[in-house]
Short mmCIF file of C-alpha atoms in Angstrom, two decimals:
data_model
loop_
_atom_site.label_atom_id
_atom_site.label_comp_id
_atom_site.label_asym_id
_atom_site.label_seq_id
_atom_site.Cartn_x
_atom_site.Cartn_y
_atom_site.Cartn_z
CA MET A 1 -8.25 -8.45 -27.30
CA ALA A 2 -9.03 -8.78 -23.63
CA ARG A 3 -6.80 -7.53 -20.82
CA ILE A 4 -7.40 -9.77 -17.88
CA VAL A 5 -6.26 -8.28 -14.58
CA VAL A 6 -4.64 -10.52 -12.00
CA GLY A 7 -5.06 -8.84 -8.60
CA ILE A 8 -2.86 -9.13 -5.51
CA ALA A 9 -3.07 -12.74 -4.28
CA ASP A 10 -4.78 -13.83 -7.47
CA MET A 11 -4.24 -16.11 -10.48
CA LYS A 12 -5.66 -16.27 -14.01
CA VAL A 13 -5.17 -18.98 -16.63
CA SER A 14 -6.09 -18.68 -20.31
CA ASN A 15 -5.98 -20.56 -23.61
CA ASN A 16 -7.29 -17.66 -25.67
CA PRO A 17 -4.60 -16.19 -27.95
CA GLU A 18 -6.35 -12.83 -27.84
CA ASP A 19 -5.92 -12.42 -24.08
CA ILE A 20 -3.26 -10.47 -22.25
CA LEU A 21 -2.90 -11.37 -18.58
CA VAL A 22 -1.61 -8.43 -16.55
CA THR A 23 -0.71 -7.85 -12.93
CA HIS A 24 0.03 -4.37 -11.57
CA ALA A 25 2.58 -3.20 -9.07
CA LEU A 26 4.52 -6.19 -7.85
CA GLY A 27 6.45 -4.84 -4.86
CA SER A 28 7.89 -7.61 -2.68
CA CYS A 29 5.22 -9.86 -4.18
CA ILE A 30 6.21 -12.17 -7.01
CA GLY A 31 4.59 -12.72 -10.37
CA VAL A 32 5.00 -16.16 -11.95
CA ALA A 33 4.12 -16.46 -15.65
CA VAL A 34 3.96 -19.94 -17.20
CA TYR A 35 3.31 -20.74 -20.87
CA ASP A 36 3.09 -23.87 -22.97
CA PRO A 37 3.86 -22.78 -26.57
CA VAL A 38 2.40 -25.94 -28.10
CA ALA A 39 -0.93 -26.02 -26.26
CA LYS A 40 -0.92 -22.18 -26.13
CA VAL A 41 -2.01 -22.35 -22.52
CA GLY A 42 -0.61 -19.96 -19.96
CA GLY A 43 -1.20 -18.51 -16.54
CA LEU A 44 -0.12 -15.69 -14.28
CA LEU A 45 0.05 -15.86 -10.48
CA HIS A 46 0.64 -12.87 -8.15
CA PHE A 47 1.50 -14.18 -4.70
CA MET A 48 2.17 -12.00 -1.64
CA LEU A 49 3.95 -14.06 0.96
CA PRO A 50 6.23 -17.10 1.09
CA ASP A 51 4.70 -19.46 3.59
CA SER A 52 1.04 -20.24 4.33
CA ARG A 53 1.93 -21.20 7.89
CA VAL A 54 1.90 -17.51 9.00
CA ASN A 55 -1.85 -17.35 8.44
CA PRO A 56 -3.38 -20.78 7.61
CA GLU A 57 -6.90 -19.40 7.83
CA LYS A 58 -6.25 -16.91 5.02
CA ALA A 59 -4.45 -19.60 2.98
CA LYS A 60 -7.57 -21.72 3.07
CA GLN A 61 -9.68 -18.78 1.99
CA ASN A 62 -7.26 -17.73 -0.78
CA PRO A 63 -4.43 -20.13 -1.66
CA TYR A 64 -3.01 -17.63 -4.20
CA MET A 65 -1.82 -15.44 -1.35
CA PHE A 66 1.15 -17.71 -0.58
CA CYS A 67 3.93 -19.22 -2.65
CA ASP A 68 3.62 -22.73 -1.22
CA THR A 69 -0.13 -22.95 -1.86
CA GLY A 70 -0.43 -20.75 -4.99
CA VAL A 71 2.30 -22.11 -7.27
CA PRO A 72 1.06 -25.74 -7.31
CA ARG A 73 -2.41 -24.45 -8.22
CA LEU A 74 -1.02 -22.41 -11.10
CA PHE A 75 0.61 -25.50 -12.63
CA LYS A 76 -2.32 -27.81 -11.96
CA THR A 77 -4.82 -25.40 -13.50
CA CYS A 78 -2.66 -25.12 -16.63
CA TYR A 79 -2.47 -28.94 -16.89
CA LYS A 80 -6.27 -29.04 -16.88
CA TYR A 81 -6.25 -26.88 -19.99
CA GLY A 82 -3.79 -29.21 -21.71
CA ALA A 83 -0.42 -27.74 -20.78
CA VAL A 84 2.47 -30.19 -20.32
CA LYS A 85 5.07 -29.61 -17.62
CA LYS A 86 8.19 -30.22 -19.68
CA ARG A 87 7.08 -27.74 -22.35
CA MET A 88 6.23 -24.99 -19.91
CA ILE A 89 8.27 -21.78 -20.01
CA VAL A 90 8.52 -20.17 -16.60
CA LYS A 91 9.28 -16.47 -16.01
CA VAL A 92 9.48 -14.68 -12.70
CA ALA A 93 9.41 -11.02 -11.66
CA GLY A 94 9.09 -8.98 -8.45
CA GLY A 95 10.53 -9.67 -5.01
CA ALA A 96 11.66 -6.07 -4.43
CA GLN A 97 13.08 -5.07 -1.07
CA MET A 98 12.98 -2.19 1.38
CA MET A 99 16.43 -0.85 2.26
CA ASP A 100 17.34 -2.82 5.36
CA GLU A 101 20.79 -4.28 5.90
CA ALA A 102 19.74 -6.14 9.03
CA GLY A 103 17.25 -8.25 7.06
CA HIS A 104 14.04 -7.75 9.03
CA PHE A 105 12.01 -6.59 6.04
CA ASN A 106 13.01 -9.41 3.77
CA ILE A 107 9.67 -10.52 2.41
CA GLY A 108 10.83 -10.06 -1.19
CA LYS A 109 13.90 -12.25 -0.67
CA ARG A 110 11.92 -14.83 1.30
CA ASN A 111 9.32 -15.00 -1.46
CA TYR A 112 12.03 -15.63 -4.03
CA SER A 113 13.90 -18.29 -2.05
CA MET A 114 10.68 -20.14 -1.27
CA LEU A 115 9.88 -20.15 -4.99
CA ARG A 116 13.38 -21.41 -5.91
CA LYS A 117 13.11 -24.16 -3.33
CA LEU A 118 9.71 -25.25 -4.59
CA PHE A 119 10.90 -25.25 -8.23
CA TRP A 120 14.08 -27.14 -7.37
CA LYS A 121 12.11 -29.82 -5.53
CA ASN A 122 9.81 -30.22 -8.52
CA GLY A 123 12.42 -29.99 -11.26
CA VAL A 124 11.15 -26.73 -12.75
CA LEU A 125 13.60 -24.34 -14.42
CA ILE A 126 13.21 -20.57 -14.46
CA HIS A 127 13.78 -19.40 -18.06
CA ALA A 128 14.03 -15.70 -17.29
CA GLU A 129 13.66 -13.48 -14.29
CA ASP A 130 13.83 -9.89 -13.09
CA VAL A 131 13.82 -9.84 -9.31
CA GLY A 132 15.03 -7.76 -6.36
CA GLY A 133 15.95 -4.08 -6.24
CA THR A 134 13.58 -1.47 -4.89
CA VAL A 135 11.30 -1.04 -7.92
CA ASN A 136 7.66 -1.89 -8.54
CA ARG A 137 7.00 -3.99 -11.60
CA THR A 138 3.92 -4.44 -13.76
CA MET A 139 3.97 -7.81 -15.56
CA GLU A 140 2.10 -8.90 -18.69
CA LEU A 141 1.78 -12.29 -20.37
CA ILE A 142 0.78 -12.09 -24.03
CA MET A 143 -1.15 -15.27 -24.74
CA ALA A 144 -0.65 -15.22 -28.52
CA THR A 145 3.12 -15.52 -28.23
CA GLY A 146 3.98 -16.25 -24.61
CA GLU A 147 5.98 -13.04 -24.47
CA VAL A 148 6.36 -11.52 -21.00
CA ARG A 149 6.69 -7.73 -20.66
CA LEU A 150 7.68 -5.72 -17.63
CA LYS A 151 6.99 -2.09 -16.92
CA MET A 152 8.77 -0.12 -14.21
CA PRO A 153 7.98 3.53 -13.33
CA GLY A 154 10.15 5.92 -15.32
CA GLN A 155 11.64 3.13 -17.51
CA GLU A 156 11.12 1.65 -20.97
CA ILE A 157 9.14 -1.57 -21.34
CA LYS A 158 11.39 -4.58 -20.87
CA ILE A 159 10.87 -7.94 -22.61
CA LEU A 160 11.68 -10.77 -20.27
CA MET B 1 22.30 24.78 1.92
CA SER B 2 22.71 25.98 -1.66
CA VAL B 3 20.95 29.07 -3.03
CA THR B 4 18.70 26.99 -5.30
CA LYS B 5 17.61 24.83 -2.40
CA VAL B 6 16.78 27.87 -0.26
CA LYS B 7 14.75 29.30 -3.12
CA PHE B 8 12.97 25.95 -3.52
CA LEU B 9 12.26 25.74 0.18
CA GLY B 10 10.67 29.19 0.23
CA LYS B 11 8.44 28.21 -2.68
CA ILE B 12 7.51 24.88 -1.08
CA LEU B 13 6.61 26.45 2.23
CA SER B 14 4.51 29.13 0.58
CA SER B 15 2.63 26.50 -1.39
CA ILE B 16 1.55 24.97 1.93
CA ASP B 17 -0.28 28.22 2.56
CA ARG B 18 -2.30 27.70 -0.58
CA LEU B 19 -3.67 24.30 0.54
CA PRO B 20 -7.34 24.45 1.47
CA PRO B 21 -7.74 24.22 5.28
CA PHE B 22 -8.40 20.80 6.82
CA PRO B 23 -12.09 20.50 7.83
CA MET B 24 -12.55 21.95 11.35
CA VAL B 25 -15.16 19.33 12.08
CA ALA B 26 -12.74 16.46 11.41
CA LEU B 27 -10.11 18.02 13.64
CA LYS B 28 -12.66 18.42 16.40
CA VAL B 29 -13.74 14.79 15.96
CA VAL B 30 -10.13 13.58 16.30
CA GLN B 31 -9.72 15.54 19.53
CA MET B 32 -13.08 14.42 20.93
CA ALA B 33 -12.52 10.76 20.03
CA ARG B 34 -9.37 10.75 22.15
CA ASP B 35 -11.11 12.31 25.19
CA GLU B 36 -12.75 9.71 27.41
CA ASN B 37 -15.17 12.25 28.85
CA VAL B 38 -16.81 12.94 25.51
CA SER B 39 -19.72 10.74 24.43
CA MET B 40 -20.16 9.40 20.90
CA LYS B 41 -23.50 11.22 20.73
CA GLU B 42 -21.69 14.53 21.15
CA ILE B 43 -19.25 13.52 18.40
CA ALA B 44 -22.13 12.71 16.05
CA ARG B 45 -23.61 16.14 16.74
CA VAL B 46 -20.36 17.80 15.70
CA VAL B 47 -20.18 15.68 12.50
CA GLU B 48 -23.62 16.92 11.49
CA LEU B 49 -22.28 20.47 11.35
CA ASP B 50 -20.33 19.68 8.15
CA PRO B 51 -22.72 18.98 5.27
CA SER B 52 -20.18 17.47 2.87
CA ILE B 53 -18.75 15.08 5.49
CA THR B 54 -22.30 14.17 6.50
CA ALA B 55 -23.23 13.42 2.88
CA ASN B 56 -20.19 11.14 2.51
CA VAL B 57 -20.88 9.42 5.83
CA LEU B 58 -24.41 8.59 4.69
CA LYS B 59 -23.25 7.42 1.26
CA TRP B 60 -20.55 5.10 2.66
CA CYS B 61 -22.69 3.85 5.55
CA ASN B 62 -25.28 2.70 3.04
CA SER B 63 -22.70 0.85 0.93
CA PRO B 64 -22.71 -2.98 0.85
CA TYR B 65 -19.57 -3.00 3.07
CA PHE B 66 -21.63 -2.56 6.22
CA GLY B 67 -24.45 -4.79 4.95
CA LEU B 68 -27.21 -2.89 6.72
CA THR B 69 -30.73 -3.89 5.80
CA ARG B 70 -32.21 -0.42 6.25
CA LYS B 71 -31.24 2.93 4.80
CA ILE B 72 -29.37 5.25 7.12
CA THR B 73 -30.59 8.83 6.83
CA SER B 74 -28.82 10.68 9.66
CA VAL B 75 -25.46 10.73 11.43
CA GLN B 76 -27.19 9.82 14.72
CA GLU B 77 -28.65 6.74 13.04
CA ALA B 78 -25.26 5.87 11.57
CA LEU B 79 -23.84 5.97 15.08
CA VAL B 80 -26.49 3.56 16.35
CA TYR B 81 -26.05 1.07 13.53
CA LEU B 82 -22.30 1.21 12.93
CA GLY B 83 -20.94 2.10 16.34
CA GLY B 84 -18.58 4.89 17.26
CA LYS B 85 -15.35 3.43 15.88
CA ASN B 86 -16.69 2.90 12.36
CA LEU B 87 -18.33 6.32 12.36
CA ILE B 88 -15.09 8.06 13.32
CA GLU B 89 -13.16 6.18 10.63
CA VAL B 90 -15.68 7.08 7.96
CA VAL B 91 -15.51 10.76 9.04
CA LEU B 92 -11.70 10.68 8.87
CA MET B 93 -11.59 9.03 5.45
CA SER B 94 -14.13 11.48 4.15
CA SER B 95 -12.06 14.44 5.40
CA CYS B 96 -8.74 13.18 4.03
CA GLU B 97 -9.97 11.92 0.67
CA PRO B 98 -10.07 15.30 -1.16
CA TYR B 99 -6.36 15.86 -0.48
CA LEU B 100 -5.11 12.37 -1.24
CA LYS B 101 -7.20 10.92 -4.01
CA GLY B 102 -5.81 12.85 -6.98
CA LYS B 103 -2.95 11.92 -9.29
CA VAL B 104 0.47 12.71 -7.74
CA GLU B 105 2.63 13.37 -10.73
CA GLY B 106 6.17 13.72 -9.34
CA TYR B 107 5.84 10.32 -7.65
CA GLU B 108 4.12 8.81 -10.73
CA LEU B 109 1.07 7.82 -8.73
CA ASP B 110 -2.11 7.53 -10.80
CA GLU B 111 -5.37 8.89 -9.58
CA GLY B 112 -6.45 7.04 -6.43
CA GLU B 113 -3.08 5.34 -5.83
CA LEU B 114 -1.87 7.53 -2.94
CA TRP B 115 -5.34 7.30 -1.45
CA ARG B 116 -5.27 3.48 -1.63
CA HIS B 117 -1.83 3.48 -0.05
CA SER B 118 -2.99 5.77 2.76
CA VAL B 119 -6.13 3.75 3.50
CA GLY B 120 -4.12 0.50 3.34
CA CYS B 121 -1.55 1.87 5.75
CA ALA B 122 -4.27 3.09 8.15
CA ILE B 123 -5.90 -0.35 8.25
CA LEU B 124 -2.60 -2.23 8.55
CA ALA B 125 -1.48 0.07 11.38
CA GLN B 126 -4.64 -0.87 13.28
CA LEU B 127 -4.18 -4.59 12.60
CA LEU B 128 -0.59 -4.39 13.89
CA GLY B 129 -1.73 -2.23 16.83
CA ARG B 130 -4.23 -4.90 17.87
CA LYS B 131 -1.48 -7.54 17.77
CA ALA B 132 0.81 -5.34 19.84
CA GLY B 133 -1.91 -4.43 22.36
CA PHE B 134 -1.84 -0.74 21.46
CA LYS B 135 -5.09 0.89 22.53
CA ASP B 136 -5.44 4.19 20.66
CA GLU B 137 -6.75 2.91 17.31
CA THR B 138 -8.02 6.33 16.20
CA LEU B 139 -4.49 7.72 16.45
CA LEU B 140 -3.13 4.86 14.31
CA PHE B 141 -5.89 5.24 11.76
CA THR B 142 -5.49 9.03 11.48
CA GLY B 143 -1.69 8.83 11.36
CA GLY B 144 -1.86 6.07 8.74
CA LEU B 145 -4.20 8.11 6.55
CA LEU B 146 -2.08 11.26 6.74
CA HIS B 147 1.52 9.99 6.91
CA ASP B 148 2.29 10.84 3.27
CA ILE B 149 0.43 14.16 3.11
CA GLY B 150 3.72 15.93 2.38
CA LYS B 151 3.93 14.16 -1.00
CA ILE B 152 1.01 16.13 -2.42
CA VAL B 153 3.00 19.36 -2.07
CA LEU B 154 6.51 18.03 -2.70
CA ALA B 155 5.48 16.25 -5.92
CA ALA B 156 5.57 19.40 -8.03
CA PHE B 157 9.16 20.09 -6.93
CA ILE B 158 10.66 16.65 -7.51
CA LYS B 159 8.90 16.16 -10.84
CA ASP B 160 11.82 17.22 -13.01
CA ALA B 161 14.50 15.76 -10.78
CA TYR B 162 13.86 12.07 -11.34
CA LEU B 163 17.15 11.31 -13.08
CA LYS B 164 19.11 13.00 -10.31
CA ILE B 165 17.11 11.10 -7.68
CA LYS B 166 17.82 7.83 -9.50
CA GLU B 167 21.54 8.58 -9.37
CA LEU B 168 21.38 9.30 -5.65
CA ILE B 169 19.51 6.07 -5.01
CA ALA B 170 22.02 4.10 -7.08
CA ALA B 171 24.68 5.63 -4.84
CA GLY B 172 22.98 4.14 -1.77
CA LYS B 173 20.80 7.01 -0.54
CA ASP B 174 17.15 6.37 0.19
CA PHE B 175 14.33 8.35 -1.38
CA LEU B 176 13.93 10.57 1.68
CA GLU B 177 17.59 11.58 1.59
CA ALA B 178 17.32 12.16 -2.14
CA GLU B 179 14.35 14.48 -1.61
CA ARG B 180 16.30 16.46 0.95
CA GLU B 181 19.34 16.65 -1.26
CA ILE B 182 17.39 17.96 -4.21
CA VAL B 183 14.77 20.28 -2.73
CA GLY B 184 16.03 20.86 0.82
CA ILE B 185 13.18 19.09 2.62
CA ASP B 186 11.69 15.58 2.56
CA HIS B 187 8.01 14.61 2.35
CA ALA B 188 7.89 13.55 6.02
CA ARG B 189 9.16 16.85 7.40
CA LEU B 190 7.08 18.80 4.93
CA GLY B 191 4.02 16.78 5.93
CA ALA B 192 4.67 17.70 9.55
CA ARG B 193 4.72 21.39 8.55
CA ILE B 194 1.32 20.89 6.93
CA GLY B 195 0.09 19.17 10.10
CA GLN B 196 1.26 22.13 12.19
CA LYS B 197 -0.51 24.54 9.91
CA TRP B 198 -3.67 22.48 10.20
CA LYS B 199 -3.25 22.43 14.00
CA PHE B 200 -3.14 18.64 14.28
CA PRO B 201 -2.43 17.13 17.72
CA GLU B 202 1.27 16.58 18.40
CA GLU B 203 1.02 12.77 18.29
CA ILE B 204 -0.24 12.89 14.71
CA ILE B 205 2.44 15.38 13.67
CA ASN B 206 5.03 13.02 15.17
CA ILE B 207 3.73 10.12 13.09
CA ILE B 208 3.93 12.19 9.90
CA ALA B 209 7.37 13.61 10.72
CA PHE B 210 9.04 10.35 11.79
CA HIS B 211 7.20 7.63 9.84
CA HIS B 212 10.43 6.77 7.99
CA ARG B 213 12.71 7.24 11.02
CA PRO B 214 10.83 5.84 14.05
CA GLU B 215 14.07 5.25 15.96
CA MET B 216 14.55 9.03 16.24
CA ILE B 217 11.46 9.50 18.42
CA ASN B 218 10.83 6.13 20.05
CA LYS B 219 7.02 6.21 20.20
CA PRO B 220 4.99 3.02 19.66
CA ALA B 221 2.39 4.73 17.42
CA VAL B 222 5.14 5.98 15.10
CA ALA B 223 6.74 2.52 15.01
CA LEU B 224 3.40 0.89 14.15
CA VAL B 225 2.73 3.31 11.27
CA HIS B 226 6.32 2.76 10.06
CA LEU B 227 5.76 -1.01 9.92
CA ALA B 228 2.35 -0.53 8.29
CA ASP B 229 3.83 1.80 5.67
CA ALA B 230 6.57 -0.76 4.91
CA GLY B 231 3.99 -3.56 4.66
CA THR B 232 1.78 -1.55 2.33
CA LEU B 233 4.74 -0.57 0.12
CA MET B 234 5.93 -4.19 -0.02
CA LEU B 235 2.44 -5.15 -1.22
CA GLY B 236 2.88 -2.64 -4.02
CA VAL B 237 -0.20 -0.74 -2.88
CA GLY B 238 0.27 2.79 -4.11
CA ALA B 239 4.02 2.61 -4.54
CA GLY B 240 5.13 5.01 -7.24
CA VAL B 241 8.47 6.02 -8.64
CA ASP B 242 9.93 5.89 -5.12
CA GLY B 243 8.96 2.22 -4.95
CA LEU B 244 10.48 0.52 -1.93
CA ALA B 245 13.54 2.78 -1.84
CA TYR B 246 13.20 3.70 1.82
CA ARG B 247 15.20 2.55 4.80
CA ALA B 248 13.20 0.24 7.03
CA SER B 249 13.88 0.26 10.75
CA PRO B 250 14.31 -3.08 12.53
CA LYS B 251 14.08 -1.17 15.84
CA ALA B 252 10.41 -0.47 15.06
CA TYR B 253 9.64 -4.15 15.72
CA ARG B 254 11.36 -4.04 19.08
CA MET B 255 9.56 -0.84 20.12
CA VAL B 256 6.20 -2.62 19.90
CA GLY B 257 7.22 -6.23 20.59
CA LEU B 258 6.41 -7.60 17.13
CA LYS B 259 8.35 -9.75 14.64
CA GLU B 260 8.50 -10.00 10.87
CA LYS B 261 6.13 -12.95 10.90
CA ASP B 262 3.53 -10.81 12.71
CA LEU B 263 3.82 -8.25 9.93
CA MET B 264 3.32 -11.00 7.34
CA ALA B 265 0.26 -12.37 9.17
CA CYS B 266 -1.26 -8.87 9.33
CA MET B 267 -0.49 -8.25 5.64
CA ALA B 268 -2.52 -11.36 4.86
CA ASP B 269 -5.41 -9.95 6.91
CA LEU B 270 -5.09 -6.57 5.20
CA TRP B 271 -5.73 -8.13 1.80
CA GLU B 272 -9.37 -8.92 2.62
CA GLU B 273 -10.07 -5.71 4.57
CA LEU B 274 -8.65 -3.51 1.85
CA ASP B 275 -10.68 -5.24 -0.82
CA LYS B 276 -13.89 -4.48 1.08
CA ILE B 277 -13.02 -0.90 1.96
CA GLU B 278 -11.97 -0.11 -1.60
CA GLU B 279 -15.42 -1.13 -2.68
CA MET B 280 -17.01 1.10 -0.07
CA ILE B 281 -15.06 4.22 -0.98
CA GLY B 282 -15.32 3.62 -4.72
CA LEU B 283 -11.64 2.79 -5.29
CA LYS B 284 -12.05 -0.56 -7.01
CA LYS B 285 -9.87 -0.55 -10.10
CA ALA B 286 -11.85 -1.03 -13.28
CA GLU B 287 -11.10 -4.52 -14.60
CA ASN B 288 -9.28 -3.46 -17.73
#
């Protein structure tokens, strides 16, 4: 069994049922796990920021940093391994927020709305999600089953 | 204040006295770096007086991060090849590392996590400072490295209070208020007490004391470290049980003339810098 770590602004795709894809400490960042149960292909993306226009140079260097450039790559890479869009199960976690009523530290919320917009435009449904709040989340995708697990500090493991 | 809190506070303050003293050499370097009349050569001579800092400087200077083709064997050489700014930063990281790199149990931070957070915040503060046209980069770097120093002492006292803290946060308090409510002091104020004991310059003590409440002091350096801390927490770099449960201050942007999109642009830049520096200081997480 291999634990494959997905870093900040990173993505990993697998078709090996022995793999577990894991990403640590999603703060305002968002983790997107996709899984095709028939092809047994899945991927995990950990993006940082909503919109590549704030730093196009970095987006070119690492498209996984941004929602608008990272999410399409996640899907396309899974298709290459034989995944089919309509079978794909999509789960989302992260997007936590600092405490700020005025809304100037809203990166978590912006990340989430950008993702919703992108999914809506492309007809993708979110099957399960755990977003917002002020907690850090660690997210795992178990390739054998497609199960997604979340771990928060001081809490039991949650199956998404 | 309740009797338990007073008892706690006495214990907390006496445990500050048990902390090993901050390296004299590093303190001297911070003061010298901020004095225009002091040359970098003189600074390098002071660094050489501390053998363990010197050993670390040489180890890190020879790491792939700086990509030097020849081996550096003295601090004077390091100064020539890396320049003053890099040398000062390496000295500062080397001096702070022993305090910050361990596991911080009460905050559920694994070994190296608080250190990563501190280094990340120091770099992001500088990136934001450059955008805002703030000149004193050494102050931002030092303040960024040390802003959470109070956590290393407070951790032992909040360890058993997590459930109570969770309740307070659910009731709308932030983590800082919860710390105060439970043990009578928060990690920012406690950190400032440590800074006073270590005889840090006032500007650095201000950063530590007000990094969660920059509007109470209205200094650009404090505002920049506040924004950098928020950015680093949002990236999940070294955020523990406290997570993002801190109030963020929109006024901090106004104090330095920046906007949220500037913070986002700098966070994107931080990603690459942090990756490189983590490699240099041996913080790369094992891929498992």
